[in-house]
PDB file of C-alpha atoms in Angstrom:
ATOM      1  CA  MET A   8     -89.555  17.723  -0.599  1.00 95.00           C
ATOM      2  CA  LYS A   9     -88.818  18.805  -4.193  1.00 97.00           C
ATOM      3  CA  GLU A  10     -86.543  21.213  -5.867  1.00 97.00           C
ATOM      4  CA  ILE A  11     -86.975  22.873  -9.128  1.00 97.00           C
ATOM      5  CA  THR A  12     -85.337  26.105  -9.971  1.00 97.00           C
ATOM      6  CA  GLY A  13     -87.035  29.345 -10.649  1.00 96.00           C
ATOM      7  CA  ASP A  14     -88.295  32.535  -9.010  1.00 96.00           C
ATOM      8  CA  LEU A  15     -89.908  32.125  -5.910  1.00 96.00           C
ATOM      9  CA  ILE A  16     -92.562  35.214  -6.185  1.00 96.00           C
ATOM     10  CA  GLU A  17     -93.173  34.816  -9.961  1.00 95.00           C
ATOM     11  CA  LEU A  18     -94.112  31.289  -9.118  1.00 97.00           C
ATOM     12  CA  ALA A  19     -96.471  32.286  -6.032  1.00 96.00           C
ATOM     13  CA  LYS A  20     -98.019  35.086  -8.312  1.00 95.00           C
ATOM     14  CA  GLN A  21     -98.730  32.386 -11.129  1.00 95.00           C
ATOM     15  CA  GLY A  22    -100.446  30.548  -8.752  1.00 96.00           C
ATOM     16  CA  GLU A  23     -98.122  27.563  -8.251  1.00 97.00           C
ATOM     17  CA  PHE A  24     -97.991  27.737  -4.420  1.00 98.00           C
ATOM     18  CA  ASP A  25     -99.988  28.583  -1.951  1.00 98.00           C
ATOM     19  CA  VAL A  26     -98.017  29.583   1.188  1.00 98.00           C
ATOM     20  CA  ILE A  27     -94.864  31.096   0.247  1.00 98.00           C
ATOM     21  CA  VAL A  28     -92.426  31.249   3.121  1.00 98.00           C
ATOM     22  CA  HIS A  29     -88.775  33.236   3.528  1.00 97.00           C
ATOM     23  CA  GLY A  30     -86.992  33.938   6.653  1.00 95.00           C
ATOM     24  CA  CYS A  31     -86.639  37.146   8.742  1.00 94.00           C
ATOM     25  CA  ASN A  32     -84.735  39.056  11.359  1.00 95.00           C
ATOM     26  CA  CYS A  33     -86.286  40.123  14.212  1.00 96.00           C
ATOM     27  CA  PHE A  34     -85.853  43.863  13.728  1.00 96.00           C
ATOM     28  CA  CYS A  35     -88.636  44.748  10.854  1.00 94.00           C
ATOM     29  CA  ALA A  36     -85.809  45.018   8.734  1.00 88.00           C
ATOM     30  CA  MET A  37     -86.880  43.551   5.186  1.00 91.00           C
ATOM     31  CA  GLY A  38     -83.720  44.981   3.426  1.00 84.00           C
ATOM     32  CA  ALA A  39     -81.622  42.557   2.121  1.00 86.00           C
ATOM     33  CA  GLY A  40     -81.773  38.815  -0.005  1.00 86.00           C
ATOM     34  CA  ILE A  41     -85.077  37.382  -0.926  1.00 90.00           C
ATOM     35  CA  ALA A  42     -87.020  39.502   1.846  1.00 92.00           C
ATOM     36  CA  ALA A  43     -86.182  42.801   0.106  1.00 93.00           C
ATOM     37  CA  GLU A  44     -87.978  41.566  -3.376  1.00 95.00           C
ATOM     38  CA  ILE A  45     -90.319  40.245  -1.030  1.00 96.00           C
ATOM     39  CA  LYS A  46     -90.855  43.877   0.804  1.00 96.00           C
ATOM     40  CA  GLN A  47     -91.423  45.211  -2.819  1.00 96.00           C
ATOM     41  CA  ALA A  48     -93.560  42.720  -4.753  1.00 96.00           C
ATOM     42  CA  PHE A  49     -96.050  42.050  -1.512  1.00 97.00           C
ATOM     43  CA  PRO A  50     -95.740  44.731   0.481  1.00 97.00           C
ATOM     44  CA  GLU A  51     -99.046  43.177   2.540  1.00 98.00           C
ATOM     45  CA  ALA A  52     -95.867  40.959   4.051  1.00 98.00           C
ATOM     46  CA  TYR A  53     -93.972  43.709   5.114  1.00 98.00           C
ATOM     47  CA  GLN A  54     -96.844  45.446   6.961  1.00 98.00           C
ATOM     48  CA  ALA A  55     -97.279  42.330   8.826  1.00 98.00           C
ATOM     49  CA  ASP A  56     -93.695  42.447   9.650  1.00 98.00           C
ATOM     50  CA  LEU A  57     -93.779  46.103  11.018  1.00 97.00           C
ATOM     51  CA  ALA A  58     -96.815  45.460  13.146  1.00 98.00           C
ATOM     52  CA  THR A  59     -94.719  42.604  15.269  1.00 97.00           C
ATOM     53  CA  ALA A  60     -92.264  44.160  18.143  1.00 95.00           C
ATOM     54  CA  GLU A  61     -89.550  45.263  16.367  1.00 96.00           C
ATOM     55  CA  GLY A  62     -86.313  43.539  18.052  1.00 95.00           C
ATOM     56  CA  GLN A  63     -87.926  41.165  20.241  1.00 95.00           C
ATOM     57  CA  ARG A  64     -86.073  37.699  20.451  1.00 96.00           C
ATOM     58  CA  ALA A  65     -89.019  36.202  21.197  1.00 97.00           C
ATOM     59  CA  LYS A  66     -89.814  36.474  17.530  1.00 97.00           C
ATOM     60  CA  LEU A  67     -87.764  33.349  17.227  1.00 97.00           C
ATOM     61  CA  GLY A  68     -89.055  30.710  15.862  1.00 98.00           C
ATOM     62  CA  THR A  69     -92.627  32.518  15.015  1.00 98.00           C
ATOM     63  CA  TYR A  70     -94.077  34.036  11.990  1.00 98.00           C
ATOM     64  CA  SER A  71     -96.559  37.128  10.754  1.00 98.00           C
ATOM     65  CA  SER A  72     -98.041  36.307   7.919  1.00 98.00           C
ATOM     66  CA  ALA A  73    -100.364  38.327   5.065  1.00 98.00           C
ATOM     67  CA  GLN A  74    -102.843  36.373   2.776  1.00 98.00           C
ATOM     68  CA  VAL A  75    -102.323  38.734  -1.016  1.00 97.00           C
ATOM     69  CA  GLN A  76    -104.112  38.331  -4.089  1.00 94.00           C
ATOM     70  CA  CYS A  77    -101.887  37.858  -7.072  1.00 88.00           C
ATOM     71  CA  GLY A  78    -104.817  38.165  -9.912  1.00 84.00           C
ATOM     72  CA  ALA A  79    -106.660  35.191  -9.922  1.00 90.00           C
ATOM     73  CA  TYR A  80    -104.542  33.717  -7.305  1.00 93.00           C
ATOM     74  CA  GLN A  81    -104.392  34.052  -3.286  1.00 95.00           C
ATOM     75  CA  VAL A  82    -101.030  33.290  -1.734  1.00 98.00           C
ATOM     76  CA  VAL A  83    -100.250  33.653   1.848  1.00 98.00           C
ATOM     77  CA  VAL A  84     -96.547  35.066   2.215  1.00 98.00           C
ATOM     78  CA  VAL A  85     -95.221  33.943   5.588  1.00 98.00           C
ATOM     79  CA  ASN A  86     -92.356  35.973   7.475  1.00 98.00           C
ATOM     80  CA  ALA A  87     -90.669  33.396   9.432  1.00 98.00           C
ATOM     81  CA  TYR A  88     -88.051  34.330  12.461  1.00 97.00           C
ATOM     82  CA  THR A  89     -85.321  32.419  11.596  1.00 97.00           C
ATOM     83  CA  GLN A  90     -82.689  34.904  12.613  1.00 94.00           C
ATOM     84  CA  TYR A  91     -82.649  37.479  15.788  1.00 94.00           C
ATOM     85  CA  HIS A  92     -80.560  40.050  13.720  1.00 81.00           C
ATOM     86  CA  TRP A  93     -78.569  40.259  10.116  1.00 74.00           C
ATOM     87  CA  ARG A  94     -75.360  42.711  11.303  1.00 71.00           C
ATOM     88  CA  GLY A  95     -71.769  40.999  10.777  1.00 70.00           C
ATOM     89  CA  ARG A  96     -70.616  37.713   9.766  1.00 78.00           C
ATOM     90  CA  GLY A  97     -71.201  34.032  10.698  1.00 76.00           C
ATOM     91  CA  VAL A  98     -73.752  31.922  11.086  1.00 79.00           C
ATOM     92  CA  LEU A  99     -76.779  34.323  12.117  1.00 83.00           C
ATOM     93  CA  VAL A 100     -79.288  31.864  11.429  1.00 93.00           C
ATOM     94  CA  ASP A 101     -81.042  29.991  14.606  1.00 95.00           C
ATOM     95  CA  TYR A 102     -81.183  26.116  13.423  1.00 97.00           C
ATOM     96  CA  ILE A 103     -83.712  25.683  16.867  1.00 97.00           C
ATOM     97  CA  ALA A 104     -86.173  29.047  15.038  1.00 97.00           C
ATOM     98  CA  ILE A 105     -85.842  26.754  11.769  1.00 97.00           C
ATOM     99  CA  GLU A 106     -87.598  24.074  13.262  1.00 97.00           C
ATOM    100  CA  GLN A 107     -89.818  25.761  15.222  1.00 98.00           C
ATOM    101  CA  VAL A 108     -91.428  28.282  12.721  1.00 98.00           C
ATOM    102  CA  PHE A 109     -91.746  25.096   9.833  1.00 98.00           C
ATOM    103  CA  THR A 110     -93.060  23.177  12.998  1.00 98.00           C
ATOM    104  CA  ALA A 111     -95.716  25.474  13.092  1.00 98.00           C
ATOM    105  CA  ILE A 112     -96.359  25.847   9.160  1.00 98.00           C
ATOM    106  CA  LYS A 113     -97.236  22.309   9.017  1.00 98.00           C
ATOM    107  CA  ARG A 114     -99.715  22.265  11.741  1.00 98.00           C
ATOM    108  CA  ASP A 115    -101.024  25.872  10.392  1.00 98.00           C
ATOM    109  CA  PHE A 116    -101.332  25.090   6.944  1.00 98.00           C
ATOM    110  CA  ALA A 117    -101.279  21.524   6.342  1.00 98.00           C
ATOM    111  CA  GLY A 118    -102.579  20.615   3.005  1.00 98.00           C
ATOM    112  CA  ALA A 119    -101.286  23.878   1.124  1.00 98.00           C
ATOM    113  CA  ARG A 120     -98.601  23.838  -1.035  1.00 98.00           C
ATOM    114  CA  ILE A 121     -95.789  25.813   0.370  1.00 98.00           C
ATOM    115  CA  GLY A 122     -92.520  27.257  -1.627  1.00 98.00           C
ATOM    116  CA  TYR A 123     -89.351  28.480   0.157  1.00 98.00           C
ATOM    117  CA  PRO A 124     -86.160  29.401  -0.988  1.00 96.00           C
ATOM    118  CA  LEU A 125     -82.681  28.588   0.730  1.00 94.00           C
ATOM    119  CA  ILE A 126     -83.989  29.616   4.292  1.00 93.00           C
ATOM    120  CA  GLY A 127     -80.703  30.406   6.249  1.00 87.00           C
ATOM    121  CA  ALA A 128     -78.165  29.207   4.048  1.00 88.00           C
ATOM    122  CA  GLY A 129     -77.806  32.663   1.711  1.00 81.00           C
ATOM    123  CA  LEU A 130     -77.111  35.699   3.875  1.00 76.00           C
ATOM    124  CA  ALA A 131     -77.937  34.217   7.429  1.00 79.00           C
ATOM    125  CA  GLY A 132     -74.799  32.034   6.571  1.00 75.00           C
ATOM    126  CA  GLY A 133     -76.027  28.685   7.694  1.00 89.00           C
ATOM    127  CA  GLY A 134     -75.462  25.106   6.742  1.00 91.00           C
ATOM    128  CA  TRP A 135     -78.267  23.879   4.127  1.00 95.00           C
ATOM    129  CA  GLN A 136     -78.066  20.184   4.446  1.00 96.00           C
ATOM    130  CA  ARG A 137     -78.536  20.685   8.449  1.00 97.00           C
ATOM    131  CA  ILE A 138     -81.761  23.417   7.652  1.00 97.00           C
ATOM    132  CA  ARG A 139     -82.674  20.822   4.652  1.00 97.00           C
ATOM    133  CA  ARG A 140     -82.878  17.844   7.749  1.00 97.00           C
ATOM    134  CA  LEU A 141     -84.844  20.399   9.313  1.00 98.00           C
ATOM    135  CA  ILE A 142     -87.238  21.665   7.187  1.00 98.00           C
ATOM    136  CA  VAL A 143     -88.017  17.892   5.768  1.00 98.00           C
ATOM    137  CA  HIS A 144     -88.562  16.392   9.105  1.00 98.00           C
ATOM    138  CA  ALA A 145     -90.907  19.264   9.934  1.00 98.00           C
ATOM    139  CA  LEU A 146     -92.889  19.410   6.917  1.00 98.00           C
ATOM    140  CA  ASP A 147     -93.319  15.787   6.573  1.00 97.00           C
ATOM    141  CA  GLN A 148     -96.214  14.347   4.375  1.00 97.00           C
ATOM    142  CA  GLU A 149     -96.797  18.208   2.795  1.00 98.00           C
ATOM    143  CA  ASP A 150     -96.527  19.083  -0.453  1.00 98.00           C
ATOM    144  CA  HIS A 151     -93.676  21.634  -0.252  1.00 98.00           C
ATOM    145  CA  THR A 152     -90.724  22.589  -2.424  1.00 98.00           C
ATOM    146  CA  LEU A 153     -87.442  24.531  -2.514  1.00 98.00           C
ATOM    147  CA  VAL A 154     -86.855  26.967  -5.195  1.00 98.00           C
ATOM    148  CA  MET A 155     -83.769  27.757  -6.101  1.00 95.00           C
ATOM    149  CA  LEU A 156     -82.631  30.600  -8.289  1.00 87.00           C
ATOM    150  CA  PRO A 157     -81.012  29.657 -11.983  1.00 84.00           C
ATOM    151  CA  ASP A 158     -77.439  30.445 -11.937  1.00 74.00           C
ATOM    152  CA  ARG A 159     -76.267  33.535 -12.781  1.00 51.00           C
TER     153      ARG A 159
END
C-alpha cells in the first residue's frame, strides 16, 4: 500500500488512477463525506448507485461502478457497499463487507492503479488499522494507494 496526501477526486481527474473506490451505504444516500463529493464530481457514479436496490442488506460486500471520462483520462468509480446505513453513532462499517468488496475489486480490476480514501474510518467509525490490514491482504500484489486529505 502506498500512502499519499492529496485530493482523490482531483488525482483521478488527472489520470493518476484507473479505479477509485469509496465506501457507500446500502440506501443510495451519497449525502456526506467523500460520497457526497463523488456524487457531485462524478454523477455517473451516483446513477450507478441509484440503479441498485435501495436498502438491501445483500448489497454489503458488493459494489456498483461507473466508467467516467475525465478529459483525456477514463476512471472507474467504484461505489463499495461497506456499511448498511449511516444513522447513529458508533461503528457503522461492516468489516466483512470491506474484506469481500476488496477481494472482488482485486478479481475485477487486477493490474489497475487503484486509489481510495480512509474507507470506513471516517463517518462510518471503523478502526483504520483493522481496515488497512483487510485492504492490504485483499489487494496483495496490486498497485493501490491510500489518499489522505491534507491537514486543514
